[in-house]
PDB file of C-alpha atoms in Angstrom:
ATOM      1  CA  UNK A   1       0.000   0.000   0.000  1.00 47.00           C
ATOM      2  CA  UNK A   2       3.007   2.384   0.870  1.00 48.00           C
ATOM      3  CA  UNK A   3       4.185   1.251  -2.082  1.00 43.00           C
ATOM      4  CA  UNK A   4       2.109   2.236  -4.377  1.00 44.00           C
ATOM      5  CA  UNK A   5       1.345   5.414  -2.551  1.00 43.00           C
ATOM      6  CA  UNK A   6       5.080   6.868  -2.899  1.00 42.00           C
ATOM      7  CA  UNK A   7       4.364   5.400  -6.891  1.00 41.00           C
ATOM      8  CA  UNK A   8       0.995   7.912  -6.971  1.00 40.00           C
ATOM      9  CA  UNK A   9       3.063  10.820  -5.309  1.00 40.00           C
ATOM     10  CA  UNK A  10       5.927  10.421  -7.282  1.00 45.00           C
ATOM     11  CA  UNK A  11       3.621  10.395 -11.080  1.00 40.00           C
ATOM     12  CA  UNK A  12       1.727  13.212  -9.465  1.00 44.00           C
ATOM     13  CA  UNK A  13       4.997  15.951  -8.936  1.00 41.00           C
ATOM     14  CA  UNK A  14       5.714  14.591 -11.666  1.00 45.00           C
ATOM     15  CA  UNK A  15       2.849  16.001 -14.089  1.00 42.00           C
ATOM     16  CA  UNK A  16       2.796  19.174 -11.929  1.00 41.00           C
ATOM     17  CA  UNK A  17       6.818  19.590 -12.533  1.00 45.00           C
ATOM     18  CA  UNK A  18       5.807  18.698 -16.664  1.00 45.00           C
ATOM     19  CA  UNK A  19       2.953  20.933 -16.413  1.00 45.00           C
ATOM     20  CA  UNK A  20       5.165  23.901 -14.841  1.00 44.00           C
ATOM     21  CA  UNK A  21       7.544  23.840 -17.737  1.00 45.00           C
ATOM     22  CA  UNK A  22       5.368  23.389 -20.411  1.00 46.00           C
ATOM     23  CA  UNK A  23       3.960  27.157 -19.316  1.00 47.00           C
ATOM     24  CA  UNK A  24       6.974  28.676 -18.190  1.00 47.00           C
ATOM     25  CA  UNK A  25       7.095  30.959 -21.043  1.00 48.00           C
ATOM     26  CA  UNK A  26       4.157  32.430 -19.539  1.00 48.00           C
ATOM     27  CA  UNK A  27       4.206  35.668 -18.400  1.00 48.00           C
ATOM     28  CA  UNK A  28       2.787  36.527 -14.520  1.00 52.00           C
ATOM     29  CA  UNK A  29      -0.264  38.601 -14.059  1.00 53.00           C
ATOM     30  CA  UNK A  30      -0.541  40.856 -13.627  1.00 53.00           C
ATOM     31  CA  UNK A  31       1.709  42.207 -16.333  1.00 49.00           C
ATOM     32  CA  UNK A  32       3.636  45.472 -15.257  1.00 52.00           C
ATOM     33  CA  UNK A  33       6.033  47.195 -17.976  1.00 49.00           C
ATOM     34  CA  UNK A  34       8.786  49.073 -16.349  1.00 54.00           C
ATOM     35  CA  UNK A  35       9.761  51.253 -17.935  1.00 56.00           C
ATOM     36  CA  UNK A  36       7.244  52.268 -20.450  1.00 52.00           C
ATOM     37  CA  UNK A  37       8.351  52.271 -23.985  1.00 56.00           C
ATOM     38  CA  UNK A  38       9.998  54.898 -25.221  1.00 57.00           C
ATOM     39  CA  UNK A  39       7.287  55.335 -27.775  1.00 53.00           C
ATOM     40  CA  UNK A  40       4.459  55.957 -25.162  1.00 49.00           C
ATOM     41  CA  UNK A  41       6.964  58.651 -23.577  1.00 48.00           C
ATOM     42  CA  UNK A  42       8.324  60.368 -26.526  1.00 56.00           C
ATOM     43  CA  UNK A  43       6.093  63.104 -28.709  1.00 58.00           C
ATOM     44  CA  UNK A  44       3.341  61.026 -30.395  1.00 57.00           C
ATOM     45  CA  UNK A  45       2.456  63.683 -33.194  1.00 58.00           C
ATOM     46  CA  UNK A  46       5.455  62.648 -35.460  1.00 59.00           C
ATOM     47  CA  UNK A  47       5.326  62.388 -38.997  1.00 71.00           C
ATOM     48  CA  UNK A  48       3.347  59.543 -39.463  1.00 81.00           C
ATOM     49  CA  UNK A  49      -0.230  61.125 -41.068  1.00 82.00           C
ATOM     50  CA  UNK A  50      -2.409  57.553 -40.790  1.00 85.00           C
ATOM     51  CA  UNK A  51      -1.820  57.639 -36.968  1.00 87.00           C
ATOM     52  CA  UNK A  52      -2.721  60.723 -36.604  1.00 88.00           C
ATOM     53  CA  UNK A  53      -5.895  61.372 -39.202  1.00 88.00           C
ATOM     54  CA  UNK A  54      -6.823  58.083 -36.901  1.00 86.00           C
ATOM     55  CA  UNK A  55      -6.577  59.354 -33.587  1.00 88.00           C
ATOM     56  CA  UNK A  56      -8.346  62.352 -35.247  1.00 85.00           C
ATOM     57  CA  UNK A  57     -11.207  60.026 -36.543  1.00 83.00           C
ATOM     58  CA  UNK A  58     -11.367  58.399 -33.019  1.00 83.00           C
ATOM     59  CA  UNK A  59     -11.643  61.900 -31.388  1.00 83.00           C
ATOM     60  CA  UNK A  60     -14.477  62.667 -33.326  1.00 77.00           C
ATOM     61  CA  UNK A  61     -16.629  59.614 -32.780  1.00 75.00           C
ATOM     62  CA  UNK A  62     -15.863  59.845 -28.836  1.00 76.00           C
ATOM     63  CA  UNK A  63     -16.929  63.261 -29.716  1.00 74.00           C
ATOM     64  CA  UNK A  64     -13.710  64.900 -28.389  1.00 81.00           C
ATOM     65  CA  UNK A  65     -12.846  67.637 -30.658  1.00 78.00           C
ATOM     66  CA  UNK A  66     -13.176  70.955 -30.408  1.00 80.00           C
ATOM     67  CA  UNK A  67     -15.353  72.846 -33.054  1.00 79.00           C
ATOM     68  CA  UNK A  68     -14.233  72.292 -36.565  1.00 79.00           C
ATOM     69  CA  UNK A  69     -15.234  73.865 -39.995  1.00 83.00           C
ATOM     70  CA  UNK A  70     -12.765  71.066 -42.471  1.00 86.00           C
ATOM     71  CA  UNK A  71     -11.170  68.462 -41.972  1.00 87.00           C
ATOM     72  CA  UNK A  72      -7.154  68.244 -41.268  1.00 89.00           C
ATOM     73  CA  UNK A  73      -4.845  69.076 -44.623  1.00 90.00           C
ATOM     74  CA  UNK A  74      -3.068  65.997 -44.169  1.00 90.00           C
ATOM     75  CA  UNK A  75      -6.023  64.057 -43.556  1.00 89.00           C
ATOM     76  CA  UNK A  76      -7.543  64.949 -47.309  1.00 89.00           C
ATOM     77  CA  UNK A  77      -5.732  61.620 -48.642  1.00 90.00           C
ATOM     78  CA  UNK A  78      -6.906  59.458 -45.627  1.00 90.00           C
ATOM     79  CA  UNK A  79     -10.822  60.882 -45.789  1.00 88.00           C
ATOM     80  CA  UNK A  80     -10.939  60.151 -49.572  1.00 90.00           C
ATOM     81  CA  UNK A  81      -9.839  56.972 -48.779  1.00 90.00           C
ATOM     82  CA  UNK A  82     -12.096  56.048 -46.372  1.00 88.00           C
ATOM     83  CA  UNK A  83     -15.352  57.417 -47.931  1.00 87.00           C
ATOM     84  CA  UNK A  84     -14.922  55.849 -51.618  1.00 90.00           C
ATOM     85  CA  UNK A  85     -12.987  52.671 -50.186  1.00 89.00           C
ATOM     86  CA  UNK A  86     -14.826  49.426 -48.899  1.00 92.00           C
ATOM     87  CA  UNK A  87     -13.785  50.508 -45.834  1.00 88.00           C
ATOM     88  CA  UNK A  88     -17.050  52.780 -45.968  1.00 87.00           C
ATOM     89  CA  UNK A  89     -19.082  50.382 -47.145  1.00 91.00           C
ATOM     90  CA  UNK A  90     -18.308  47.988 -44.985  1.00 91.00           C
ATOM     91  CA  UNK A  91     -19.687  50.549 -41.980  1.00 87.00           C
ATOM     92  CA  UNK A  92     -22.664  51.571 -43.227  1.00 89.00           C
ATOM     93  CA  UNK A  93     -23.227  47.405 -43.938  1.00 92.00           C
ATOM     94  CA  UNK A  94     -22.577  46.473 -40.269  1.00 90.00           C
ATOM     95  CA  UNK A  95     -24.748  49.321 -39.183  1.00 87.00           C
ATOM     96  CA  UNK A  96     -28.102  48.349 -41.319  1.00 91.00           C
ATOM     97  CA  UNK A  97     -26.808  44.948 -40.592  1.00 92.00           C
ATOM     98  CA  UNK A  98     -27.325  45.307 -36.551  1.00 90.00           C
ATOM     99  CA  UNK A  99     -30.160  48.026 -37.134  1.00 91.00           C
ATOM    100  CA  UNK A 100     -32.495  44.945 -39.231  1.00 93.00           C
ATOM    101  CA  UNK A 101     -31.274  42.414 -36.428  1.00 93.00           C
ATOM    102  CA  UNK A 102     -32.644  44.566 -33.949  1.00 93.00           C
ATOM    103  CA  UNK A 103     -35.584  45.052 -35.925  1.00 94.00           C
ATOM    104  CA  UNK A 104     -36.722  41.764 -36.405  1.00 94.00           C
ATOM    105  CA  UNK A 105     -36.622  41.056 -32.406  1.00 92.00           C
ATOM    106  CA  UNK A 106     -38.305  43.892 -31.100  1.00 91.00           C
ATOM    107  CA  UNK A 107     -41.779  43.213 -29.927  1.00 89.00           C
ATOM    108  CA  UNK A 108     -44.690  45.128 -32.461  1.00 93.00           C
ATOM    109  CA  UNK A 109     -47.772  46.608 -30.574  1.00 92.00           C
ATOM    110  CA  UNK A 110     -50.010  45.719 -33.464  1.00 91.00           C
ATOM    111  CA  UNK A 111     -51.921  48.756 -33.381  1.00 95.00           C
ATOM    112  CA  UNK A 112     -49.934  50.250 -36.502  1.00 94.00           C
ATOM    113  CA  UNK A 113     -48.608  52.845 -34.411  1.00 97.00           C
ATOM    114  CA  UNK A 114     -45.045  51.211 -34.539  1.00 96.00           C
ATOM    115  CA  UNK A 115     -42.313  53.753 -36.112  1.00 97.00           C
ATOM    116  CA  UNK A 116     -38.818  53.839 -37.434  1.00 96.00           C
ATOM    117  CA  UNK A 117     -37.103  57.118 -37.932  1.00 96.00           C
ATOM    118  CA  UNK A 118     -34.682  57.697 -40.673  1.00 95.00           C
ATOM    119  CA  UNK A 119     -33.245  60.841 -41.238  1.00 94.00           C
ATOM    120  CA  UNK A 120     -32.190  61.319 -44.822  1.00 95.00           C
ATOM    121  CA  UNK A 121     -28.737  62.937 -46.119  1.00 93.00           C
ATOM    122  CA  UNK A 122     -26.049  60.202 -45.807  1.00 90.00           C
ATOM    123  CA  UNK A 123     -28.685  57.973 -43.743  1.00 92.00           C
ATOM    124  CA  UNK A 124     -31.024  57.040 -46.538  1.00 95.00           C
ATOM    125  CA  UNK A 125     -28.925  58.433 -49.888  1.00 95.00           C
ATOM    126  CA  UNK A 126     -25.270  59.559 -50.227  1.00 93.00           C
ATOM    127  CA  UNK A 127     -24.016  63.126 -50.796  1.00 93.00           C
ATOM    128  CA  UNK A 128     -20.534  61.722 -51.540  1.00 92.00           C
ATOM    129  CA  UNK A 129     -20.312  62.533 -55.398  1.00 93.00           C
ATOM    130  CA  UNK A 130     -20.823  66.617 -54.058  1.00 93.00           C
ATOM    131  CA  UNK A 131     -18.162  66.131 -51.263  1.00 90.00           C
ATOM    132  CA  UNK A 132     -15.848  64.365 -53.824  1.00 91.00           C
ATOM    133  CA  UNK A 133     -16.241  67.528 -55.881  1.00 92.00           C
ATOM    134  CA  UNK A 134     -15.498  69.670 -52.841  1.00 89.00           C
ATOM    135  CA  UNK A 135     -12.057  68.255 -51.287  1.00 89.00           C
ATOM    136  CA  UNK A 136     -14.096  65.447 -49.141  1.00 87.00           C
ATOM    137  CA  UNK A 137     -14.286  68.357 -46.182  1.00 86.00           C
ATOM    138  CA  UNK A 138     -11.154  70.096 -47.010  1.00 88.00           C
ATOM    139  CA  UNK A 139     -13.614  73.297 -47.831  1.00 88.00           C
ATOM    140  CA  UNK A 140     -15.290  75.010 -45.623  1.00 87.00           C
ATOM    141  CA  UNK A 141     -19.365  73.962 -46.215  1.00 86.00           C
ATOM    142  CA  UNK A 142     -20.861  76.315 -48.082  1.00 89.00           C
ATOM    143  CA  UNK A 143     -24.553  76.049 -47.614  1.00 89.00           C
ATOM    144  CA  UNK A 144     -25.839  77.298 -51.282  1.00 93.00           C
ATOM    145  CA  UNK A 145     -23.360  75.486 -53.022  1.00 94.00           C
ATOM    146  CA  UNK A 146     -24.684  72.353 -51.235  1.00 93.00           C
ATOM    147  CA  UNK A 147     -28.366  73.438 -52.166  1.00 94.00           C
ATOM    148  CA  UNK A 148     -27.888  73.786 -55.878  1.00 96.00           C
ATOM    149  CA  UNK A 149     -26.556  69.692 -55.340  1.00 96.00           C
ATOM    150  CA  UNK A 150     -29.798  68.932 -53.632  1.00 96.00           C
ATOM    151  CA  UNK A 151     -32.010  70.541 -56.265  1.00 97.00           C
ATOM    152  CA  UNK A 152     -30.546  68.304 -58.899  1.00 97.00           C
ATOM    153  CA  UNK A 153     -31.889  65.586 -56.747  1.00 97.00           C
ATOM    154  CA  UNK A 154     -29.815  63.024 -57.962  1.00 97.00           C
ATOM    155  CA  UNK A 155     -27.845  61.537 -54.571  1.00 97.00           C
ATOM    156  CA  UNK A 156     -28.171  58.065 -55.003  1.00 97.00           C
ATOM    157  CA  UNK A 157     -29.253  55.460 -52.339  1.00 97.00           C
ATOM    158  CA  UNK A 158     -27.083  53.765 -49.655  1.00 95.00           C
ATOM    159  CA  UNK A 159     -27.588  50.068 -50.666  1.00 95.00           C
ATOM    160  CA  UNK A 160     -27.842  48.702 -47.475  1.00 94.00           C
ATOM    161  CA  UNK A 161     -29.835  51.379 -46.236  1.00 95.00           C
ATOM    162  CA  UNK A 162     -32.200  50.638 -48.635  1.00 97.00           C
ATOM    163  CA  UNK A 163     -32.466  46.918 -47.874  1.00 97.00           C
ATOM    164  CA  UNK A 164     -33.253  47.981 -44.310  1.00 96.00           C
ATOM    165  CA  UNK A 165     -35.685  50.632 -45.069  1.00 97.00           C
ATOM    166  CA  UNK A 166     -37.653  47.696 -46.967  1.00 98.00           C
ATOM    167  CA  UNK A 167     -37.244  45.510 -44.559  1.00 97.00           C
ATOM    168  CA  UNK A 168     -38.872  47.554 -41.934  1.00 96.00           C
ATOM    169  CA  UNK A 169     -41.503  48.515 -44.069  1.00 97.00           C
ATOM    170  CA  UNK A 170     -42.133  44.128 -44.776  1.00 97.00           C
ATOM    171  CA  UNK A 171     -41.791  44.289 -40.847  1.00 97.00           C
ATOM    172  CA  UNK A 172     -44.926  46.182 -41.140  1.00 96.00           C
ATOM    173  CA  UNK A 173     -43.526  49.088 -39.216  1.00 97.00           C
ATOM    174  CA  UNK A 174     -44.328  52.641 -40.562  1.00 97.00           C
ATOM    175  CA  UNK A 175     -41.591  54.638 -41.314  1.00 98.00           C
ATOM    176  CA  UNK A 176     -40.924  58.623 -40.794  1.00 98.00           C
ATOM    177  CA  UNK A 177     -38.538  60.483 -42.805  1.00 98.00           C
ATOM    178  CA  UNK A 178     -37.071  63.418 -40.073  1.00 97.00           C
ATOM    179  CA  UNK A 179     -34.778  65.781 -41.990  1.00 95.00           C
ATOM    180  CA  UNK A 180     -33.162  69.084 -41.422  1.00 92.00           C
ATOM    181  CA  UNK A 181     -33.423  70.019 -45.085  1.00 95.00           C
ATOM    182  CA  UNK A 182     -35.972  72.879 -45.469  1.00 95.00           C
ATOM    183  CA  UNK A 183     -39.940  72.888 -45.702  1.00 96.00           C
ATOM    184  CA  UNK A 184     -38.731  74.371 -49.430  1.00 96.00           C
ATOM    185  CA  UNK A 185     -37.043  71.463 -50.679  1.00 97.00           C
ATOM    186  CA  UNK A 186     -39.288  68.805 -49.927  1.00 97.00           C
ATOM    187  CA  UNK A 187     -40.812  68.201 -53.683  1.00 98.00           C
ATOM    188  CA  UNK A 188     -36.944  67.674 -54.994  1.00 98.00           C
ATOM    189  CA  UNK A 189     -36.481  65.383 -51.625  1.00 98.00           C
ATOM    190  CA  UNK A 190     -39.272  63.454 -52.309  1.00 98.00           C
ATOM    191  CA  UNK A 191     -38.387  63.312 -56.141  1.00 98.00           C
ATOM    192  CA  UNK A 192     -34.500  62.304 -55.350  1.00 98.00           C
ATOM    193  CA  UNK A 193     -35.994  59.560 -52.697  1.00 98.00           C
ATOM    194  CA  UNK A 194     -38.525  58.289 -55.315  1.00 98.00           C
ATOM    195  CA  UNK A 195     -35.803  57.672 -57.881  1.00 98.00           C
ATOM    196  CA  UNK A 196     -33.154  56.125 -55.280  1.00 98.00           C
ATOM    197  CA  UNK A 197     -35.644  53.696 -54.405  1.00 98.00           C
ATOM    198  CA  UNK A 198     -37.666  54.821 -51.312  1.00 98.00           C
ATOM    199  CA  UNK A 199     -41.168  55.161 -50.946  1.00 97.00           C
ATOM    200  CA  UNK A 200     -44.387  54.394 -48.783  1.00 98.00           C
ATOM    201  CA  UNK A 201     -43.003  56.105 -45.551  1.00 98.00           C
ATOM    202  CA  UNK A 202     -46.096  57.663 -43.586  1.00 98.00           C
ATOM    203  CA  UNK A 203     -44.091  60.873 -43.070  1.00 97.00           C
ATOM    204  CA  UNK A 204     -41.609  63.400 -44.153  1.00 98.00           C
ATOM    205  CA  UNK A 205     -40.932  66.030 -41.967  1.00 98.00           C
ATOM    206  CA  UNK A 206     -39.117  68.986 -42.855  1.00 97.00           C
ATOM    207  CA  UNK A 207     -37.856  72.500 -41.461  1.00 95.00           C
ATOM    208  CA  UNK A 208     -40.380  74.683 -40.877  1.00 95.00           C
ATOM    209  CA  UNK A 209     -40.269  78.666 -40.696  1.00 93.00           C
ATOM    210  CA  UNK A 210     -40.379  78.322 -36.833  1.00 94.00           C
ATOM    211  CA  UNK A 211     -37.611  75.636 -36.959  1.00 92.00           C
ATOM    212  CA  UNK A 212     -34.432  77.463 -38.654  1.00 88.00           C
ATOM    213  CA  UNK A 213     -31.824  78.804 -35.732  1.00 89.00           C
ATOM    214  CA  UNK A 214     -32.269  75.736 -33.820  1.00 90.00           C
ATOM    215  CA  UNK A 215     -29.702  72.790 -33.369  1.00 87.00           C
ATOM    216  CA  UNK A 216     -30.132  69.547 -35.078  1.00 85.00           C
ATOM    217  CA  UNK A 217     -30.314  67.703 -31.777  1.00 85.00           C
ATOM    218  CA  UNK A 218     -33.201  70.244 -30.175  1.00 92.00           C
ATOM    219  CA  UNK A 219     -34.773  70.177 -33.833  1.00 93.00           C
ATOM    220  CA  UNK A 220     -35.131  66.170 -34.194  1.00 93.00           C
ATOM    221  CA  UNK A 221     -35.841  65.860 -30.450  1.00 92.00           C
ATOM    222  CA  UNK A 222     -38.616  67.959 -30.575  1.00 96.00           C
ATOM    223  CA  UNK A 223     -39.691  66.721 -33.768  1.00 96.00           C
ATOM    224  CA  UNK A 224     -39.832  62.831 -31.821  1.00 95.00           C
ATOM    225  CA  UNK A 225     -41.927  63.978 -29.011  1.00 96.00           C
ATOM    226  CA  UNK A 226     -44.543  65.095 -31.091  1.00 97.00           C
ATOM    227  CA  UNK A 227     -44.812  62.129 -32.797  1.00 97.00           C
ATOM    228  CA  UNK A 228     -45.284  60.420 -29.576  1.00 96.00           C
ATOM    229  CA  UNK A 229     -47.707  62.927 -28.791  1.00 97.00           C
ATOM    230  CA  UNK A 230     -49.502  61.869 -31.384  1.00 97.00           C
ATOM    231  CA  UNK A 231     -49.368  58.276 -30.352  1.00 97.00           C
ATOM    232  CA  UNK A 232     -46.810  56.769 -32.072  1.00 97.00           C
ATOM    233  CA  UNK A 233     -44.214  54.619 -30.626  1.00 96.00           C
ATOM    234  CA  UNK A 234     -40.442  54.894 -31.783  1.00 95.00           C
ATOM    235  CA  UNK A 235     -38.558  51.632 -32.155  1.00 94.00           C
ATOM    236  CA  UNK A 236     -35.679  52.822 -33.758  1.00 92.00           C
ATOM    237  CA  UNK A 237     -34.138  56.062 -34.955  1.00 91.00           C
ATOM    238  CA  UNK A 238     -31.176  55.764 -37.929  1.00 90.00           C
ATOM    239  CA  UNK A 239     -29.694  59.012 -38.806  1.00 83.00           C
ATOM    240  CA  UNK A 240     -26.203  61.033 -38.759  1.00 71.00           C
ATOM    241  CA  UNK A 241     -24.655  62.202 -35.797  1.00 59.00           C
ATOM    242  CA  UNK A 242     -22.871  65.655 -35.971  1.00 47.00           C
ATOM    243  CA  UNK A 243     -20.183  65.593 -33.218  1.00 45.00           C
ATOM    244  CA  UNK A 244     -17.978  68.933 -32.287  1.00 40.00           C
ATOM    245  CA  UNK A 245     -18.876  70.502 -36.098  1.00 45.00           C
ATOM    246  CA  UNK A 246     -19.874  74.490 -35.924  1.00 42.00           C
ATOM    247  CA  UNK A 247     -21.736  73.930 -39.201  1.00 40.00           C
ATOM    248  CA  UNK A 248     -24.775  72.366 -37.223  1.00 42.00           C
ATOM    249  CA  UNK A 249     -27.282  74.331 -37.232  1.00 39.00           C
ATOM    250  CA  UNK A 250     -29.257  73.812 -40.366  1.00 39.00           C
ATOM    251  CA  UNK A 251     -27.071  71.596 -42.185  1.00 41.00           C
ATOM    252  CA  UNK A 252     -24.217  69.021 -41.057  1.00 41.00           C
ATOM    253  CA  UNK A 253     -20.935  70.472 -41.854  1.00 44.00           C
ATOM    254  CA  UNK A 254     -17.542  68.675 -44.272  1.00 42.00           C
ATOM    255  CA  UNK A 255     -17.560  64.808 -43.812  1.00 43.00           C
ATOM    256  CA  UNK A 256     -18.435  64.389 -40.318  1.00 40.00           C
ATOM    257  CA  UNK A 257     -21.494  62.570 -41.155  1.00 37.00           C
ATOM    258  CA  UNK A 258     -19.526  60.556 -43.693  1.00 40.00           C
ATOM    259  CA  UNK A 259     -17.325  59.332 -40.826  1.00 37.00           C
ATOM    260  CA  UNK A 260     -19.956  58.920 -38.097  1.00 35.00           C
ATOM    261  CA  UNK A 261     -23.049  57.251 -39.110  1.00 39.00           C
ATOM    262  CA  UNK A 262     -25.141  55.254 -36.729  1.00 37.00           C
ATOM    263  CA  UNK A 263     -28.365  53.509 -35.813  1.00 39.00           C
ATOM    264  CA  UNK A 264     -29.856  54.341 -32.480  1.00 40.00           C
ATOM    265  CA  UNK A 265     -32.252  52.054 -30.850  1.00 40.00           C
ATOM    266  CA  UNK A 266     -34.909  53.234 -28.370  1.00 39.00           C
TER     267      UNK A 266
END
């Protein structure tokens, strides 16, 4: 019995001491770099423009910058890259992607009184063939310049926007179209929407007289309670965010809502 105790002991250390070497390239935890690399202490605004258009990016979308009116010179290159690359694309797909997921899980009242918002520049069609003509934010935004663009009425649609805006129309949710273009420009809107694709939304709300001067946060938010007002419940809300931009009063300003589209859920 001893005997074959001492033989169990012996197989056991054994495995442990096996065991033990096998991981001793393992690093302890917790893992504490002294010093720091030189590259964390030194000045990180070298010469390097792709680090530093991307830390400008990320500032942006954690909606750290200060005002703006264009983007950064040496971030023309990385901007056009972006918004005509698949890296683009690729955004707006997981966005619509997530947005429809949500979508089909969320629990209908089924008193037709269910709503999606969409708002429509760069939600519902893209703007990029003006901003491609315009240095991709490089210029400051001129607002006429950007009018005589919408009166041609010939942005074209987002295609996975447009896959989700059917979708939550088969859903049998009604859909409201919540824009800050003008009261004025609503036959071209509807025209331009028409011929991307869109069509049977219950609403499209515009700017009204008593609406110009205001923010497009305190314009759409107001815009959402009186649709609940009127009894209508809001399942989801898909539009452009303007982040840090002084441009934002009637009209979103360069490419910041080419770089920071998103779907909110409520």
């Amino acid at each position: 019995m001893d005997l074959l105790l001492l033989l169990f002991l012996s197989l056991t250390l054994s495995a442990v001491a096996a065991t033990a070497a096998h991981h001793d390239h393992l690093l302890p935890r917790p893992l504490i770099i002294d010093p720091l690399p030189e590259t964390l202490l030194s000045d990180p605004f070298d010469d390097d423009p792709f680090l530093v258009c991307n830390a400008w990016r990320f500032a942006g979308e954690a909606n750290n910058l200060s005002p703006w009116k264009t983007i950064p010179p040496e971030c023309a290159a990385f901007v056009a890259d972006y918004a005509t690359g698949r890296a683009y694309a690729v955004d707006l797909e997981m966005v619509a992607r997530e947005a429809g997921a949500y979508a089909r899980d969320v629990g209908l009242g089924g008193d037709g009184m269910d709503a999606w918002v969409f708002d429509v520049d760069e939600t519902l069609i893209s703007n990029l063939p003006y901003y491609a003509e315009h240095g991709f934010g490089l210029e400051v935004f001129n607002v006429h310049e950007f009018d005589k663009w919408v009166d041609k009425a010939s942005a074209p649609a987002i295609p996975s926007s447009l896959k989700l805006y059917k979708e939550i129309l088969d859903l049998g949710i009604k859909i409201v179209l919540l824009t800050g273009r003008s009261e004025g420009q609503r036959h071209v809107t509807i025209y331009n929407l028409n011929n991307a694709g869109y069509e049977n939304w219950e609403k499209l709300i515009l700017r009204g007289e008593n609406d110009h001067g205001k923010t497009a946060t305190t314009y759409k938010s107001e815009k959402r309670s009186e649709l609940e007002i009127e009894g209508y419940r809001i399942l989801g809300n898909s539009e452009i965010t303007i982040r840090s931009c002084e441009e934002n009063v009637v009209k979103p300003c360069g490419l910041s809502f080419l770089l920071f589209l998103f779907a909110l859920f409520e």
